[in-house]
Short mmCIF file of C-alpha atoms in Angstrom, two decimals:
data_model
loop_
_atom_site.label_atom_id
_atom_site.label_comp_id
_atom_site.label_asym_id
_atom_site.label_seq_id
_atom_site.Cartn_x
_atom_site.Cartn_y
_atom_site.Cartn_z
CA MET A 1 0.00 0.00 0.00
CA SER A 2 2.54 2.52 -1.13
CA ILE A 3 3.33 4.57 -4.13
CA PRO A 4 3.87 1.77 -6.68
CA THR A 5 7.24 0.97 -8.06
CA LYS A 6 7.61 0.96 -11.82
CA SER A 7 9.54 -1.47 -13.93
CA THR A 8 11.86 -0.31 -16.69
CA ASN A 9 9.15 -1.00 -19.26
CA GLY A 10 6.69 1.25 -17.44
CA GLY A 11 4.57 -1.44 -15.77
CA ASP A 12 4.15 -2.28 -12.10
CA ILE A 13 6.95 -4.43 -10.73
CA THR A 14 5.92 -7.86 -9.53
CA ALA A 15 7.75 -10.17 -7.21
CA ASP A 16 8.32 -12.74 -9.96
CA GLN A 17 10.04 -10.14 -12.13
CA GLU A 18 12.61 -9.57 -9.41
CA GLY A 19 12.87 -13.16 -8.26
CA LEU A 20 11.38 -12.48 -4.85
CA GLY A 21 8.56 -14.97 -4.78
CA PRO A 22 4.93 -15.08 -5.92
CA THR A 23 3.60 -12.33 -8.13
CA LEU A 24 2.24 -9.33 -6.25
CA THR A 25 0.33 -6.83 -8.38
CA ASN A 26 -1.68 -3.74 -7.56
CA SER A 27 -4.87 -5.44 -8.74
CA ASP A 28 -4.26 -8.47 -6.52
CA VAL A 29 -3.68 -6.34 -3.47
CA SER A 30 -6.55 -4.02 -4.32
CA GLU A 31 -8.97 -6.94 -4.37
CA GLU A 32 -7.62 -8.36 -1.12
CA LEU A 33 -7.87 -4.99 0.61
CA ARG A 34 -11.30 -4.39 -0.88
CA LEU A 35 -12.65 -7.61 0.59
CA LEU A 36 -11.24 -6.76 3.99
CA ARG A 37 -12.73 -3.28 3.87
CA ALA A 38 -16.09 -4.69 2.83
CA ARG A 39 -16.02 -7.02 5.82
CA ILE A 40 -15.18 -4.15 8.14
CA ALA A 41 -17.98 -2.05 6.67
CA GLN A 42 -20.43 -4.89 7.28
CA LEU A 43 -19.30 -5.21 10.88
CA GLU A 44 -19.58 -1.46 11.35
CA ARG A 45 -23.15 -1.53 10.10
CA GLN A 46 -23.91 -4.19 12.67
CA GLN A 47 -22.21 -2.08 15.30
CA THR A 48 -24.27 0.94 14.26
CA MET A 49 -27.51 -0.98 14.71
CA ASN A 50 -26.48 -2.13 18.18
CA SER A 51 -24.93 1.08 19.44
CA PRO A 52 -26.45 4.54 20.00
CA THR A 53 -23.27 6.13 18.70
CA SER A 54 -20.99 5.18 15.87
CA SER A 55 -18.63 6.83 13.45
CA ASP A 56 -19.84 8.12 10.08
CA GLY A 57 -17.28 6.10 8.22
CA PHE A 58 -14.27 3.85 8.38
CA TYR A 59 -10.87 5.46 8.76
CA LEU A 60 -7.68 3.47 8.55
CA VAL A 61 -5.90 3.35 11.89
CA SER A 62 -2.54 2.14 13.03
CA LYS A 63 -1.87 -1.19 14.65
CA ASP A 64 -1.25 0.46 18.00
CA GLU A 65 -4.55 2.30 17.88
CA ILE A 66 -6.68 -0.79 17.35
CA GLU A 67 -5.21 -3.11 19.96
CA PRO A 68 -7.85 -3.48 22.67
CA ASN A 69 -7.10 -2.54 26.24
CA ASN A 70 -8.97 -2.66 29.49
CA ASN A 71 -10.25 0.87 29.04
CA ASP A 72 -11.58 0.31 25.54
CA LYS A 73 -14.92 -1.39 26.18
CA GLU A 74 -16.26 -0.67 22.72
CA SER A 75 -13.21 -2.28 21.15
CA MET A 76 -13.61 -5.36 23.36
CA ALA A 77 -17.29 -5.53 22.48
CA TYR A 78 -16.54 -5.90 18.78
CA PRO A 79 -13.51 -8.21 18.55
CA GLU A 80 -14.40 -9.44 15.06
CA LYS A 81 -14.31 -5.92 13.66
CA GLU A 82 -11.03 -5.19 15.43
CA GLN A 83 -9.51 -8.40 14.07
CA ALA A 84 -10.57 -7.53 10.54
CA THR A 85 -9.14 -4.04 10.93
CA PHE A 86 -5.92 -5.51 12.27
CA GLU A 87 -5.69 -7.84 9.26
CA LEU A 88 -6.27 -4.92 6.91
CA GLU A 89 -3.50 -2.90 8.49
CA ASN A 90 -1.10 -5.83 8.32
CA LYS A 91 -1.89 -6.41 4.65
CA MET A 92 -1.24 -2.77 3.93
CA GLU A 93 2.07 -2.90 5.79
CA GLU A 94 3.02 -6.11 4.00
CA TYR A 95 2.36 -4.59 0.60
CA HIS A 96 4.18 -1.40 1.55
CA ASN A 97 7.27 -3.30 2.70
CA LYS A 98 7.28 -5.58 -0.32
CA GLN A 99 7.03 -2.67 -2.73
CA GLN A 100 9.82 -0.86 -0.90
CA GLU A 101 12.00 -3.96 -1.14
CA LEU A 102 11.30 -4.25 -4.84
CA THR A 103 12.03 -0.57 -5.34
CA GLU A 104 15.40 -0.80 -3.63
CA LYS A 105 16.41 -3.93 -5.55
CA GLN A 106 15.57 -2.40 -8.90
CA ASN A 107 16.93 1.06 -8.13
CA VAL A 108 20.30 -0.30 -7.06
CA GLY A 109 20.60 -1.94 -10.45
CA HIS A 110 19.90 1.37 -12.18
CA GLY A 111 22.08 3.59 -10.02
CA ILE A 112 19.11 5.31 -8.38
CA ASP A 113 19.29 6.80 -4.89
CA VAL A 114 18.12 4.27 -2.31
CA SER A 115 19.38 6.22 0.66
CA GLU A 116 17.63 6.29 3.97
CA SER A 117 16.31 9.79 3.20
CA ALA A 118 14.63 8.55 0.02
CA ARG A 119 13.01 5.68 1.91
CA ASP A 120 11.88 8.09 4.61
CA SER A 121 10.23 10.32 2.01
CA ALA A 122 8.26 7.37 0.67
CA ASP A 123 7.29 6.43 4.22
CA LEU A 124 6.14 9.99 4.88
CA LEU A 125 3.85 9.88 1.86
CA TYR A 126 2.46 6.56 3.02
CA ALA A 127 1.97 7.71 6.62
CA SER A 128 0.33 10.95 5.50
CA ILE A 129 -2.31 9.37 3.29
CA ILE A 130 -3.51 6.97 5.98
CA GLY A 131 -3.19 9.45 8.83
CA LYS A 132 -0.43 7.89 10.92
CA GLU A 133 0.26 10.94 13.05
CA ASN A 134 2.95 9.35 15.21
CA ASP A 135 4.84 8.03 12.20
CA VAL A 136 4.64 11.41 10.51
CA ARG A 137 5.97 13.10 13.63
CA PHE A 138 8.84 10.62 13.88
CA LEU A 139 9.82 10.97 10.22
CA LEU A 140 9.72 14.74 10.42
CA SER A 141 11.90 14.66 13.53
CA LYS A 142 14.50 12.83 11.43
CA GLY A 143 14.52 15.70 8.96
CA THR A 144 12.56 13.95 6.22
CA ARG A 145 11.82 16.31 3.36
CA VAL A 146 8.26 17.55 3.53
CA ASP A 147 8.09 18.58 -0.14
CA ARG A 148 8.93 15.25 -1.81
CA THR A 149 6.08 14.01 -4.02
CA THR A 150 4.81 10.98 -5.88
CA ASP A 151 5.35 10.66 -9.62
CA GLU A 152 2.09 12.55 -10.13
CA GLY A 153 3.17 15.39 -7.85
CA PHE A 154 1.13 14.43 -4.79
CA SER A 155 2.85 15.84 -1.69
CA PRO A 156 2.38 14.51 1.86
CA LEU A 157 0.20 17.53 2.64
CA PHE A 158 -1.91 16.99 -0.47
CA LEU A 159 -2.55 13.36 0.49
CA ALA A 160 -3.31 14.19 4.12
CA ALA A 161 -5.62 17.06 3.17
CA GLY A 162 -7.46 14.90 0.66
CA GLU A 163 -8.12 12.24 3.28
CA GLY A 164 -9.10 14.73 5.99
CA HIS A 165 -6.26 14.06 8.43
CA LEU A 166 -6.23 17.36 10.33
CA ASP A 167 -3.52 16.52 12.87
CA VAL A 168 -1.19 15.28 10.16
CA CYS A 169 -1.79 18.48 8.20
CA LYS A 170 -0.89 20.51 11.30
CA LEU A 171 2.38 18.62 11.66
CA LEU A 172 3.28 19.02 8.01
CA ILE A 173 2.51 22.74 7.94
CA ALA A 174 4.50 23.28 11.13
CA ASN A 175 7.42 21.72 9.30
CA GLY A 176 7.14 23.92 6.24
CA ALA A 177 4.65 22.13 3.99
CA TYR A 178 3.26 24.47 1.33
CA THR A 179 -0.54 24.58 1.00
CA ASN A 180 -0.32 25.70 -2.63
CA GLN A 181 2.22 23.11 -3.81
CA LYS A 182 0.85 21.95 -7.15
CA THR A 183 0.55 18.44 -8.52
CA ASP A 184 1.52 17.78 -12.12
CA ASP A 185 -2.06 18.64 -13.07
CA GLY A 186 -2.04 21.89 -11.09
CA PHE A 187 -4.11 20.73 -8.11
CA THR A 188 -3.09 21.80 -4.59
CA PRO A 189 -3.65 20.79 -0.95
CA TRP A 190 -5.77 23.92 -0.57
CA LEU A 191 -8.04 23.04 -3.47
CA ILE A 192 -8.49 19.41 -2.51
CA ALA A 193 -9.35 20.36 1.07
CA CYS A 194 -12.04 22.69 -0.29
CA GLY A 195 -13.27 20.16 -2.83
CA LYS A 196 -13.48 17.34 -0.32
CA GLY A 197 -15.29 19.54 2.20
CA HIS A 198 -12.76 19.20 5.01
CA LEU A 199 -13.75 22.44 6.75
CA ASP A 200 -11.37 22.00 9.68
CA ILE A 201 -8.43 21.72 7.31
CA VAL A 202 -9.67 24.64 5.22
CA LYS A 203 -9.79 26.75 8.39
CA LEU A 204 -6.31 25.54 9.37
CA PHE A 205 -4.91 26.63 6.04
CA VAL A 206 -6.57 30.05 6.29
CA GLU A 207 -5.25 30.49 9.83
CA ASN A 208 -1.81 29.85 8.42
CA GLY A 209 -2.08 32.57 5.81
CA GLN A 210 -3.75 30.81 2.89
CA ASP A 211 -4.91 33.18 0.14
CA ILE A 212 -8.52 32.13 -0.43
CA GLU A 213 -8.38 33.41 -4.00
CA ALA A 214 -5.39 31.22 -4.93
CA ALA A 215 -6.27 29.33 -8.10
CA GLY A 216 -5.09 26.14 -9.72
CA SER A 217 -6.17 23.44 -12.12
CA ILE A 218 -8.46 20.54 -11.47
CA GLY A 219 -9.21 17.28 -13.13
CA CYS A 220 -11.44 16.90 -10.12
CA THR A 221 -13.08 13.57 -10.89
CA ALA A 222 -10.02 11.44 -10.30
CA ILE A 223 -8.98 13.09 -7.09
CA LEU A 224 -12.34 13.74 -5.50
CA GLU A 225 -14.11 10.55 -6.47
CA LYS A 226 -11.48 7.85 -7.00
CA LYS A 227 -9.63 7.61 -3.73
CA THR A 228 -8.20 4.19 -4.52
CA LYS A 229 -6.24 5.76 -7.35
CA LEU A 230 -4.34 7.71 -4.72
CA LEU A 231 -4.07 4.86 -2.27
CA HIS A 232 -2.39 2.62 -4.80
CA GLY A 233 -0.52 5.40 -6.54
CA ALA A 234 -1.88 4.41 -9.93
CA ALA A 235 -0.89 6.72 -12.75
CA SER A 236 -3.41 9.54 -12.91
CA GLU A 237 -5.74 9.42 -15.89
CA LYS A 238 -6.20 12.52 -18.01
CA TYR A 239 -9.49 14.06 -17.05
CA ASN A 240 -11.04 17.16 -18.48
CA GLN A 241 -8.86 19.88 -17.05
CA GLU A 242 -10.19 23.20 -15.82
CA ASN A 243 -7.73 25.99 -15.09
CA GLY A 244 -8.19 28.99 -12.83
CA CYS A 245 -10.17 27.17 -10.14
CA THR A 246 -10.40 28.75 -6.71
CA GLY A 247 -11.33 27.09 -3.45
CA LEU A 248 -14.88 28.42 -3.81
CA VAL A 249 -15.12 26.93 -7.29
CA CYS A 250 -13.99 23.52 -6.03
CA ALA A 251 -16.30 23.57 -3.00
CA SER A 252 -19.29 24.72 -5.06
CA ARG A 253 -18.71 22.09 -7.72
CA ALA A 254 -18.56 19.36 -5.10
CA GLY A 255 -21.53 20.65 -3.10
CA LYS A 256 -19.59 21.33 0.09
CA LEU A 257 -21.97 23.83 1.67
CA ASP A 258 -20.08 24.41 4.93
CA VAL A 259 -16.89 25.25 3.07
CA VAL A 260 -18.79 27.51 0.66
CA ARG A 261 -20.31 29.42 3.59
CA PHE A 262 -16.96 29.75 5.31
CA LEU A 263 -15.19 31.02 2.21
CA LEU A 264 -17.93 33.52 1.48
CA SER A 265 -17.73 34.74 5.08
CA LYS A 266 -14.03 35.35 4.48
CA GLY A 267 -14.73 37.44 1.42
CA ALA A 268 -14.30 34.93 -1.40
CA ARG A 269 -15.35 36.42 -4.73
CA VAL A 270 -18.67 34.90 -5.69
CA ASP A 271 -18.39 35.97 -9.34
CA ARG A 272 -14.82 34.85 -10.02
CA THR A 273 -14.68 32.28 -12.79
CA THR A 274 -12.37 29.64 -14.20
CA GLU A 275 -10.46 30.33 -17.40
CA LYS A 276 -13.42 28.95 -19.35
CA GLY A 277 -15.74 31.36 -17.58
CA PHE A 278 -17.47 28.91 -15.26
CA SER A 279 -18.61 30.58 -12.05
CA PRO A 280 -19.17 28.82 -8.72
CA LEU A 281 -22.93 29.13 -9.30
CA PHE A 282 -22.66 27.60 -12.76
CA LEU A 283 -20.81 24.56 -11.41
CA ALA A 284 -23.19 24.17 -8.47
CA ALA A 285 -26.17 24.35 -10.85
CA ASN A 286 -24.50 21.85 -13.17
CA ARG A 287 -24.12 19.33 -10.35
CA GLY A 288 -27.56 19.95 -8.82
CA HIS A 289 -26.42 21.37 -5.47
CA LEU A 290 -29.50 23.38 -4.49
CA ASP A 291 -28.28 24.48 -1.04
CA VAL A 292 -25.03 25.75 -2.49
CA CYS A 293 -26.95 27.63 -5.19
CA ARG A 294 -29.07 29.25 -2.49
CA GLU A 295 -25.99 30.35 -0.58
CA LEU A 296 -24.27 31.74 -3.65
CA VAL A 297 -27.33 33.64 -4.87
CA ALA A 298 -27.82 35.07 -1.37
CA ASN A 299 -24.29 36.41 -1.66
CA GLY A 300 -24.84 38.05 -5.01
CA ALA A 301 -24.12 35.35 -7.58
CA LYS A 302 -25.64 36.14 -10.98
CA VAL A 303 -27.96 33.55 -12.48
CA ASN A 304 -27.32 34.82 -16.02
CA GLN A 305 -23.53 35.16 -15.80
CA ALA A 306 -22.34 33.63 -19.07
CA ALA A 307 -19.33 31.37 -19.51
CA ASN A 308 -17.04 31.65 -22.52
CA VAL A 309 -19.27 29.29 -24.53
CA GLY A 310 -22.36 31.27 -23.57
CA ALA A 311 -23.78 28.85 -21.01
CA THR A 312 -25.24 30.33 -17.82
CA PRO A 313 -26.33 28.87 -14.46
CA TRP A 314 -29.94 29.29 -15.63
CA PHE A 315 -29.41 27.43 -18.89
CA GLU A 316 -27.32 24.77 -17.16
CA ALA A 317 -30.03 24.06 -14.58
CA CYS A 318 -32.57 23.70 -17.41
CA MET A 319 -30.25 21.51 -19.49
CA GLN A 320 -29.36 19.18 -16.64
CA GLY A 321 -32.96 18.84 -15.49
CA HIS A 322 -32.43 20.15 -11.96
CA LEU A 323 -36.04 21.19 -11.44
CA ASP A 324 -35.55 22.32 -7.85
CA ILE A 325 -32.83 24.74 -8.93
CA VAL A 326 -34.88 25.94 -11.90
CA LYS A 327 -37.77 26.70 -9.54
CA PHE A 328 -35.42 28.43 -7.11
CA PHE A 329 -34.06 30.68 -9.84
CA VAL A 330 -37.60 31.53 -10.97
CA GLU A 331 -38.60 32.31 -7.39
CA ASN A 332 -35.71 34.75 -7.31
CA GLY A 333 -36.92 36.64 -10.36
CA GLN A 334 -35.39 34.76 -13.28
CA ASN A 335 -36.84 35.77 -16.66
CA ILE A 336 -37.76 32.44 -18.27
CA GLU A 337 -37.64 33.95 -21.76
CA VAL A 338 -34.05 35.14 -21.53
CA ALA A 339 -32.11 33.84 -24.53
CA GLY A 340 -28.45 33.13 -25.07
CA ILE A 341 -25.86 31.21 -27.00
CA ILE A 342 -24.31 27.87 -26.24
CA GLY A 343 -21.90 25.57 -28.06
CA TYR A 344 -23.22 22.64 -30.09
CA SER A 345 -21.23 19.95 -28.27
CA THR A 346 -22.35 21.17 -24.85
CA LEU A 347 -25.93 21.52 -25.97
CA LEU A 348 -26.60 18.19 -27.61
CA LYS A 349 -24.12 15.91 -25.85
CA THR A 350 -24.68 13.20 -28.45
CA LYS A 351 -22.14 10.78 -29.88
CA GLU A 352 -23.34 11.25 -33.43
CA LYS A 353 -24.26 14.39 -35.29
CA ASN A 354 -27.91 14.31 -36.20
CA PHE A 355 -29.33 14.72 -39.69
CA LEU A 356 -30.44 18.29 -39.16
CA TYR A 357 -27.11 19.75 -38.07
CA ALA A 358 -24.49 17.55 -39.68
CA ALA A 359 -23.96 19.63 -42.79
CA SER A 360 -23.08 23.13 -41.70
CA ALA A 361 -20.56 24.49 -39.21
CA LYS A 362 -22.79 27.47 -38.56
CA TYR A 363 -24.96 25.26 -36.36
CA LYS A 364 -22.15 24.63 -33.94
CA GLN A 365 -23.49 27.51 -31.89
CA LYS A 366 -27.14 28.24 -31.26
CA TYR A 367 -28.06 31.87 -30.91
CA GLY A 368 -31.26 32.93 -29.20
CA CYS A 369 -32.04 29.71 -27.32
CA THR A 370 -34.20 29.82 -24.19
CA GLY A 371 -34.34 27.63 -21.11
CA LEU A 372 -37.26 25.74 -22.65
CA MET A 373 -35.16 24.92 -25.70
CA TYR A 374 -32.24 23.69 -23.61
CA ALA A 375 -34.53 21.54 -21.48
CA SER A 376 -36.23 20.17 -24.60
CA VAL A 377 -33.07 19.17 -26.46
CA ASN A 378 -31.84 17.26 -23.41
CA GLY A 379 -35.15 15.54 -22.69
CA ARG A 380 -35.79 17.20 -19.32
CA VAL A 381 -39.54 16.69 -19.38
CA ASP A 382 -40.16 17.84 -15.78
CA VAL A 383 -38.44 21.15 -16.47
CA VAL A 384 -40.29 21.48 -19.79
CA ARG A 385 -43.65 20.94 -18.08
CA PHE A 386 -42.80 23.44 -15.35
CA LEU A 387 -41.70 26.14 -17.77
CA LEU A 388 -44.80 25.63 -19.89
CA SER A 389 -46.96 25.83 -16.77
CA ILE A 390 -45.62 29.30 -15.98
CA GLY A 391 -46.03 30.63 -19.48
CA ALA A 392 -42.91 29.81 -21.48
CA SER A 393 -43.44 30.54 -25.18
CA VAL A 394 -43.85 27.15 -26.85
CA ASP A 395 -43.27 28.33 -30.42
CA ARG A 396 -40.46 30.80 -29.85
CA THR A 397 -37.52 30.21 -32.19
CA ASN A 398 -33.82 30.83 -32.05
CA LYS A 399 -31.91 32.79 -34.70
CA HIS A 400 -32.19 29.92 -37.18
CA GLY A 401 -35.90 29.35 -36.65
CA VAL A 402 -35.52 26.27 -34.46
CA THR A 403 -38.30 25.68 -31.92
CA ALA A 404 -38.28 23.68 -28.71
CA LEU A 405 -40.29 20.98 -30.50
CA LEU A 406 -37.75 20.74 -33.29
CA TRP A 407 -34.96 20.38 -30.71
CA ALA A 408 -36.86 17.66 -28.86
CA THR A 409 -37.70 15.85 -32.09
CA SER A 410 -34.11 16.03 -33.26
CA SER A 411 -32.97 14.33 -30.05
CA GLY A 412 -35.79 11.78 -30.04
CA HIS A 413 -37.42 12.80 -26.75
CA LEU A 414 -40.98 11.47 -27.09
CA ASP A 415 -42.26 12.63 -23.68
CA VAL A 416 -41.01 16.16 -24.28
CA CYS A 417 -42.61 16.20 -27.73
CA ARG A 418 -45.87 15.03 -26.19
CA ALA A 419 -45.78 17.81 -23.57
CA LEU A 420 -44.98 20.47 -26.17
CA VAL A 421 -47.68 19.31 -28.59
CA ALA A 422 -50.20 19.24 -25.73
CA ASN A 423 -49.34 22.89 -25.14
CA GLY A 424 -49.86 23.93 -28.74
CA ALA A 425 -46.45 23.44 -30.34
CA LYS A 426 -46.69 23.48 -34.14
CA VAL A 427 -45.54 20.28 -35.80
CA ASN A 428 -45.09 21.93 -39.20
CA GLN A 429 -43.33 25.12 -38.10
CA GLU A 430 -40.39 25.35 -40.49
CA LYS A 431 -36.86 26.56 -39.94
CA THR A 432 -36.03 29.84 -41.63
CA ASP A 433 -33.26 28.63 -43.92
CA ASP A 434 -34.12 25.13 -45.16
CA GLY A 435 -37.78 24.54 -44.36
CA LEU A 436 -37.20 21.57 -42.09
CA SER A 437 -39.97 21.08 -39.52
CA PRO A 438 -40.45 18.81 -36.50
CA TRP A 439 -42.54 16.49 -38.70
CA LEU A 440 -39.94 16.19 -41.42
CA GLU A 441 -37.16 15.87 -38.84
CA ALA A 442 -38.91 12.97 -37.10
CA CYS A 443 -39.24 11.17 -40.45
CA ALA A 444 -35.65 11.90 -41.46
CA LEU A 445 -34.18 10.64 -38.20
CA GLY A 446 -36.40 7.57 -38.00
CA HIS A 447 -38.07 8.43 -34.69
CA LEU A 448 -41.10 6.24 -35.36
CA ASP A 449 -42.69 6.83 -31.95
CA ILE A 450 -42.64 10.58 -32.53
CA VAL A 451 -43.91 10.16 -36.10
CA LYS A 452 -46.85 8.17 -34.71
CA LEU A 453 -47.47 10.81 -32.02
CA PHE A 454 -47.69 13.53 -34.64
CA VAL A 455 -50.03 11.46 -36.83
CA GLU A 456 -52.23 10.70 -33.81
CA ASN A 457 -52.49 14.45 -33.28
CA GLY A 458 -53.74 15.09 -36.81
CA GLN A 459 -50.55 15.49 -38.84
CA ASP A 460 -51.08 15.55 -42.62
CA ILE A 461 -48.55 12.99 -43.89
CA GLU A 462 -48.46 14.63 -47.34
CA VAL A 463 -47.35 18.04 -46.13
CA ALA A 464 -44.23 19.25 -47.96
CA ASN A 465 -41.69 21.98 -47.28
CA ASN A 466 -40.55 24.79 -49.56
CA LYS A 467 -38.51 22.32 -51.61
CA GLY A 468 -41.42 19.97 -52.15
CA LEU A 469 -40.01 17.34 -49.79
CA THR A 470 -42.43 15.15 -47.84
CA GLY A 471 -41.95 12.97 -44.79
CA LEU A 472 -41.81 9.87 -47.00
CA MET A 473 -39.03 11.41 -49.07
CA TYR A 474 -36.95 12.26 -46.02
CA ALA A 475 -37.44 8.80 -44.54
CA SER A 476 -36.61 7.15 -47.87
CA VAL A 477 -33.39 9.03 -48.54
CA LYS A 478 -32.16 8.25 -45.00
CA GLY A 479 -33.16 4.59 -45.16
CA ARG A 480 -35.64 4.73 -42.26
CA VAL A 481 -37.37 1.46 -43.09
CA ASP A 482 -39.82 1.43 -40.16
CA VAL A 483 -40.99 4.98 -40.85
CA VAL A 484 -41.34 4.29 -44.58
CA ARG A 485 -43.41 1.18 -43.86
CA PHE A 486 -45.63 3.10 -41.41
CA LEU A 487 -46.22 6.01 -43.81
CA LEU A 488 -47.08 3.64 -46.65
CA LEU A 489 -49.60 1.89 -44.40
CA LYS A 490 -51.11 5.31 -43.72
CA GLY A 491 -51.47 5.93 -47.46
CA ALA A 492 -48.45 8.10 -48.25
CA SER A 493 -48.12 8.73 -52.00
CA THR A 494 -45.19 7.09 -53.77
CA ALA A 495 -45.87 9.06 -56.95
CA ARG A 496 -45.40 12.50 -55.45
CA THR A 497 -42.34 14.42 -56.64
CA ASP A 498 -40.21 17.18 -55.16
CA ALA A 499 -39.25 20.49 -56.78
CA ASP A 500 -36.71 18.62 -58.94
CA GLY A 501 -39.24 16.04 -60.12
CA LYS A 502 -37.78 13.21 -57.99
CA THR A 503 -39.95 10.64 -56.23
CA SER A 504 -39.20 8.96 -52.92
CA ARG A 505 -38.14 5.85 -54.86
CA ASP A 506 -35.76 7.89 -57.03
CA LYS A 507 -34.10 9.28 -53.93
CA ALA A 508 -33.83 5.88 -52.27
CA ILE A 509 -32.22 4.39 -55.39
CA ALA A 510 -29.70 7.23 -55.54
CA LYS A 511 -28.66 6.50 -51.95
CA GLY A 512 -28.63 2.73 -52.33
CA ARG A 513 -31.45 2.10 -49.85
CA VAL A 514 -32.27 -1.37 -51.15
CA GLU A 515 -34.91 -2.35 -48.59
CA VAL A 516 -36.67 1.00 -48.87
CA VAL A 517 -36.68 0.72 -52.68
CA GLY A 518 -38.34 -2.67 -52.34
CA LEU A 519 -41.07 -1.30 -50.06
CA LEU A 520 -41.75 1.65 -52.35
CA THR A 521 -41.84 -0.56 -55.46
CA GLU A 522 -44.31 -2.97 -53.84
CA SER A 523 -46.53 -0.09 -52.74
CA ALA A 524 -46.43 1.54 -56.19
CA ASN A 525 -47.44 -1.79 -57.75
CA GLY A 526 -50.36 -2.10 -55.37
CA ASN A 527 -48.94 -5.03 -53.42
#
């Protein structure tokens, strides 16, 4: 359970590689430790049911701390849990020692420093991450360097702060540890303490002169949500990086209300953004942290503050379907018809470009979109219903003439389409530049359930746009067999031509839609 050693080919060293016995890999140890932790968790749940007081979670403790004594009645009352904890600690120590032995053996062969100071630095990292206060104190008393890091740049203070070990953090700071020492990805002890919600450590850092506006970079997911990556020292994966993050940004993103309140009380700037323009309120709205949003708005955060791509906290709440936050913003005076711009990739979040917007780069940004449009394109039916209930304009268009119904149809959201149609949305309202409507879009993309919904609500299947194109033509050229079959059953004309004199069959032949051609030929022949 240490920072893993690496072989010369970049992989984890195993015992067999070095001739030291059976293979020992990170995955093997991870599974063994996982099973032990699961057993301890089960025993703790039993203890919780039988005891009026219990801890909120399991924290790794040292061997000395878990040995029962005459004064520790609770420990004596749960010997099975204590034994499991003891086994876990021993396994961790065993892995740590084995990895250190492997490291020394390999490093000697490559002329790498294996001095006592280097070993002490590794031990300090190990002791810091699991909160061994006495070991940390001893290593520091020997003069062990407090700024040595893992390969990824994790310092002892970073690891201790991330795990919430306050006393260890105090020791490290007293010995010169730097709260803003950055990892390779630009993350710091200060930012991880804020992001993990360790208020006592946040306060400690501030008491020791921490600048609350100090910013860094975060690929937060790995560090905040994948603790085992740190415990086993696995190489950090490349997560979406966000630069210019402050402590308030990290705490807001992670929903750490107590830290948010504390930072605001210390004067943290509520409107300061990351390099991409994301404010604390935007990130809290994105993640659905209602209480944090309340706190930020109460301190002056702007609901319509736009990021670099045009997204705002209001639009983000609508897009992500956080109805409680949408309602909160409305209660605080949000104009539901406010329109903005947002990037294509953020808006649609689809793996494939759809038929409507594949052709032209000008659709990569959508000007004039409202909260209803953003909720519709992402299928947030509860938000759509709420906005409609308070008067959102159902047929309002963006700069390119796209309505909420066209967005919902494009993304295949049947329930949203149903809600919009029930509130008067026009199925044949065409875009300004190419005449494509929700009806034609549903046929082109093969959304049979939406096609049926429109027909059930009185849609004329022979309606054509300004180029003479019908739903059958769009379905045929795109090879939407199910839609073609349905329209033919409903009596769609195979003889009808577009402005260029082409029939649905002509278009299907040109695109090589063999099955569609067969269906159209059979229908034309009366079969």
